[in-house]
Amino acid sequence: MRRSPRSMEGGKDGDGHMAKHNALTGELLLIQQIKRDSKLRRGSFDERGVTLGIGDDCAILRPPAGHDVLVTTDFTLEGRHFRRDWHGLESAGHRCLARGLSDLAAMGARPLAAFLSLALPVGTRDREVALFFKGLRSLGDRFAVPLAGGDTAQAPAGAILADIILLGTAPRGTALRRDGARPGDLLYVTGSLGGAAAELSEMQTAGTNRKPNRRRDRRHDPGGVATNPQRFPEPRLKVGEALRRRRLATAAIDVSDGLSTDLRHLCEASGVGAEVDLESLPLHPLTLRSGPAEAVKLALHGGEDYELLFVVRPQTRLPRQIAGVPLTRIGRFVRATGRTPQVIQVASDGVRTPLAAGGWEHFRTHG
Ligand SMILES: [Mg+2]
């Protein structure tokens, strides 16, 4: 990480350097969060893998012996990945962490530590920063993810910019990658699809009339169907870890850009084609408000559902659900016919057509 008088690389809290700092609140809150983590988890730091959090120039991590370390990094940019007037800052904080956790879930990893770099524009209100941390923290607490370091700065323009780095561990050589699918394997998905895009389009319609911060939704439904899949997506960490540990899956990817795009990534990495049975797609209840054809479109192309697409050998006995999350078979892998892997959609009447990646244009995120 960058060194500056205000940096806190798992480390010094910059006392005395930030009296006139416009991102003062953000910085203080970040320090508080990290110190809180240090206190909370002292004594169990070794087993959590964080030997030293804030208080020095670097954090010190100690992954369990015989484990690989997995690293992922994700931007959360205001105006691109969230809107203050639609999502609210609590959702932005939640999504910031959820995106990284979902990447760890997709590889069957267990979270080790998170690092946050946060740039706040002049005039960001204390309450907004507090809400951002509330969203990030409550998700982090549920999955015991220590925030082990970070940095804050004043954003050059009027938008909040956050970059989160997530580290996770998996026993050496066992992480679920994208390249493990073979012809004849089965394609499964966790939870339900299309909900995040459906909720987003509701937010779009409602525009700025609603007050996201005050809406008290029941947002955390670890199993089954997320109530607010766009604002508070649920990373499927328990499922991902179980799929790896119990050797139920041979490959996986999380649905961030949409089934049609992410399945293509899986096919490309594995050098196979795929067929998707449209009738079997588990549609999120929010998608049904827009009619059956649109619901399928949202499920195929919507993105941001953060469910797991995973690959199962035909002889593997897979439970119907893991940790309360339903697992649905939605297709199969076939031999690649050309240089670019073919992804085919199979309609209920058996008609087969190519499934193009994307095709759903809206305010969206990637990664
Ligand atoms: Mg991903």
mmCIF file of N, CA and C in Angstrom, residues 13-60:
data_model
loop_
_atom_site.group_PDB
_atom_site.id
_atom_site.type_symbol
_atom_site.label_atom_id
_atom_site.label_comp_id
_atom_site.label_asym_id
_atom_site.label_seq_id
_atom_site.Cartn_x
_atom_site.Cartn_y
_atom_site.Cartn_z
ATOM 1 N N ASP A 13 -2.097 5.108 13.149
ATOM 2 C CA ASP A 13 -3.372 5.748 12.892
ATOM 3 C C ASP A 13 -3.242 7.216 12.545
ATOM 4 N N GLY A 14 -2.045 7.657 12.245
ATOM 5 C CA GLY A 14 -1.882 8.978 11.667
ATOM 6 C C GLY A 14 -2.212 10.133 12.589
ATOM 7 N N ASP A 15 -2.169 9.943 13.893
ATOM 8 C CA ASP A 15 -2.490 11.027 14.821
ATOM 9 C C ASP A 15 -1.681 12.273 14.496
ATOM 10 N N GLY A 16 -2.337 13.429 14.481
ATOM 11 C CA GLY A 16 -1.614 14.666 14.289
ATOM 12 C C GLY A 16 -1.425 15.036 12.848
ATOM 13 N N HIS A 17 -1.698 14.144 11.940
ATOM 14 C CA HIS A 17 -1.493 14.442 10.529
ATOM 15 C C HIS A 17 -2.770 14.847 9.837
ATOM 16 N N MET A 18 -3.864 14.838 10.544
ATOM 17 C CA MET A 18 -5.109 14.928 9.807
ATOM 18 C C MET A 18 -6.069 15.947 10.387
ATOM 19 N N ALA A 19 -5.514 16.904 11.114
ATOM 20 C CA ALA A 19 -6.389 17.874 11.764
ATOM 21 C C ALA A 19 -7.298 18.579 10.758
ATOM 22 N N LYS A 20 -6.771 18.880 9.579
ATOM 23 C CA LYS A 20 -7.577 19.612 8.617
ATOM 24 C C LYS A 20 -8.024 18.717 7.477
ATOM 25 N N HIS A 21 -7.980 17.470 7.737
ATOM 26 C CA HIS A 21 -8.299 16.515 6.697
ATOM 27 C C HIS A 21 -9.792 16.457 6.483
ATOM 28 N N ASN A 22 -10.213 16.588 5.234
ATOM 29 C CA ASN A 22 -11.642 16.612 4.970
ATOM 30 C C ASN A 22 -12.297 15.250 5.141
ATOM 31 N N ALA A 23 -11.497 14.227 5.034
ATOM 32 C CA ALA A 23 -12.047 12.886 5.219
ATOM 33 C C ALA A 23 -11.834 12.428 6.653
ATOM 34 N N LEU A 24 -11.795 13.408 7.558
ATOM 35 C CA LEU A 24 -11.473 13.124 8.957
ATOM 36 C C LEU A 24 -12.365 12.043 9.535
ATOM 37 N N THR A 25 -13.648 12.197 9.329
ATOM 38 C CA THR A 25 -14.569 11.241 9.932
ATOM 39 C C THR A 25 -14.304 9.839 9.406
ATOM 40 N N GLY A 26 -14.109 9.757 8.103
ATOM 41 C CA GLY A 26 -13.865 8.450 7.501
ATOM 42 C C GLY A 26 -12.634 7.809 8.096
ATOM 43 N N GLU A 27 -11.620 8.618 8.249
ATOM 44 C CA GLU A 27 -10.366 8.100 8.778
ATOM 45 C C GLU A 27 -10.525 7.619 10.209
ATOM 46 N N LEU A 28 -11.177 8.462 11.024
ATOM 47 C CA LEU A 28 -11.365 8.079 12.419
ATOM 48 C C LEU A 28 -12.205 6.823 12.529
ATOM 49 N N LEU A 29 -13.233 6.761 11.699
ATOM 50 C CA LEU A 29 -14.098 5.585 11.750
ATOM 51 C C LEU A 29 -13.346 4.324 11.330
ATOM 52 N N LEU A 30 -12.528 4.483 10.307
ATOM 53 C CA LEU A 30 -11.766 3.330 9.836
ATOM 54 C C LEU A 30 -10.831 2.839 10.942
ATOM 55 N N ILE A 31 -10.177 3.805 11.596
ATOM 56 C CA ILE A 31 -9.279 3.438 12.692
ATOM 57 C C ILE A 31 -10.054 2.738 13.799
ATOM 58 N N GLN A 32 -11.211 3.308 14.121
ATOM 59 C CA GLN A 32 -12.040 2.689 15.169
ATOM 60 C C GLN A 32 -12.424 1.264 14.808
ATOM 61 N N GLN A 33 -12.818 1.115 13.552
ATOM 62 C CA GLN A 33 -13.242 -0.209 13.112
ATOM 63 C C GLN A 33 -12.105 -1.208 13.248
ATOM 64 N N ILE A 34 -10.932 -0.780 12.813
ATOM 65 C CA ILE A 34 -9.793 -1.695 12.827
ATOM 66 C C ILE A 34 -9.373 -1.995 14.262
ATOM 67 N N LYS A 35 -9.379 -0.954 15.103
ATOM 68 C CA LYS A 35 -9.015 -1.180 16.503
ATOM 69 C C LYS A 35 -10.019 -2.099 17.172
ATOM 70 N N ARG A 36 -11.267 -1.905 16.825
ATOM 71 C CA ARG A 36 -12.306 -2.744 17.405
ATOM 72 C C ARG A 36 -12.049 -4.205 17.025
ATOM 73 N N ASP A 37 -11.700 -4.395 15.779
ATOM 74 C CA ASP A 37 -11.392 -5.749 15.334
ATOM 75 C C ASP A 37 -10.217 -6.323 16.112
ATOM 76 N N SER A 38 -9.188 -5.482 16.305
ATOM 77 C CA SER A 38 -8.000 -5.955 17.013
ATOM 78 C C SER A 38 -8.390 -6.397 18.415
ATOM 79 N N LYS A 39 -9.217 -5.593 19.076
ATOM 80 C CA LYS A 39 -9.629 -5.900 20.450
ATOM 81 C C LYS A 39 -10.485 -7.145 20.485
ATOM 82 N N LEU A 40 -11.479 -7.128 19.618
ATOM 83 C CA LEU A 40 -12.443 -8.225 19.618
ATOM 84 C C LEU A 40 -11.774 -9.565 19.431
ATOM 85 N N ARG A 41 -10.791 -9.561 18.560
ATOM 86 C CA ARG A 41 -10.277 -10.854 18.146
ATOM 87 C C ARG A 41 -8.926 -11.171 18.765
ATOM 88 N N ARG A 42 -8.496 -10.324 19.683
ATOM 89 C CA ARG A 42 -7.226 -10.620 20.328
ATOM 90 C C ARG A 42 -7.353 -11.961 21.057
ATOM 91 N N GLY A 43 -6.327 -12.733 20.969
ATOM 92 C CA GLY A 43 -6.407 -14.053 21.610
ATOM 93 C C GLY A 43 -6.801 -15.098 20.586
ATOM 94 N N SER A 44 -7.710 -14.717 19.718
ATOM 95 C CA SER A 44 -8.073 -15.683 18.685
ATOM 96 C C SER A 44 -7.426 -15.279 17.359
ATOM 97 N N PHE A 45 -6.525 -14.274 17.429
ATOM 98 C CA PHE A 45 -5.896 -13.784 16.207
ATOM 99 C C PHE A 45 -5.139 -14.876 15.470
ATOM 100 N N ASP A 46 -4.448 -15.710 16.231
ATOM 101 C CA ASP A 46 -3.646 -16.722 15.567
ATOM 102 C C ASP A 46 -4.503 -17.669 14.743
ATOM 103 N N GLU A 47 -5.623 -18.088 15.355
ATOM 104 C CA GLU A 47 -6.444 -19.016 14.588
ATOM 105 C C GLU A 47 -7.169 -18.295 13.460
ATOM 106 N N ARG A 48 -7.437 -16.993 13.643
ATOM 107 C CA ARG A 48 -8.043 -16.241 12.556
ATOM 108 C C ARG A 48 -6.998 -15.871 11.499
ATOM 109 N N GLY A 49 -5.745 -15.947 11.864
ATOM 110 C CA GLY A 49 -4.701 -15.702 10.877
ATOM 111 C C GLY A 49 -4.179 -14.278 10.833
ATOM 112 N N VAL A 50 -4.712 -13.382 11.689
ATOM 113 C CA VAL A 50 -4.195 -12.015 11.731
ATOM 114 C C VAL A 50 -3.373 -11.870 13.002
ATOM 115 N N THR A 51 -2.050 -11.830 12.832
ATOM 116 C CA THR A 51 -1.164 -11.733 13.981
ATOM 117 C C THR A 51 -1.112 -10.304 14.503
ATOM 118 N N LEU A 52 -1.139 -9.351 13.566
ATOM 119 C CA LEU A 52 -1.063 -7.941 13.949
ATOM 120 C C LEU A 52 -1.961 -7.130 13.024
ATOM 121 N N GLY A 53 -2.880 -6.393 13.634
ATOM 122 C CA GLY A 53 -3.745 -5.522 12.842
ATOM 123 C C GLY A 53 -3.197 -4.113 12.873
ATOM 124 N N ILE A 54 -4.006 -3.139 13.272
ATOM 125 C CA ILE A 54 -3.544 -1.762 13.314
ATOM 126 C C ILE A 54 -2.519 -1.585 14.433
ATOM 127 N N GLY A 55 -1.603 -0.651 14.243
ATOM 128 C CA GLY A 55 -0.631 -0.369 15.291
ATOM 129 C C GLY A 55 0.797 -0.445 14.803
ATOM 130 N N ASP A 56 0.968 -0.793 13.529
ATOM 131 C CA ASP A 56 2.323 -0.810 12.982
ATOM 132 C C ASP A 56 2.241 -0.447 11.496
ATOM 133 N N ASP A 57 3.363 -0.522 10.812
ATOM 134 C CA ASP A 57 3.367 -0.104 9.412
ATOM 135 C C ASP A 57 2.622 -1.065 8.503
ATOM 136 N N CYS A 58 2.622 -2.333 8.879
ATOM 137 C CA CYS A 58 1.937 -3.346 8.095
ATOM 138 C C CYS A 58 1.112 -4.219 9.026
ATOM 139 N N ALA A 59 0.128 -4.852 8.476
ATOM 140 C CA ALA A 59 -0.530 -5.939 9.191
ATOM 141 C C ALA A 59 0.321 -7.195 8.994
ATOM 142 N N ILE A 60 0.237 -8.112 9.947
ATOM 143 C CA ILE A 60 0.924 -9.394 9.791
ATOM 144 C C ILE A 60 -0.131 -10.497 9.783
#
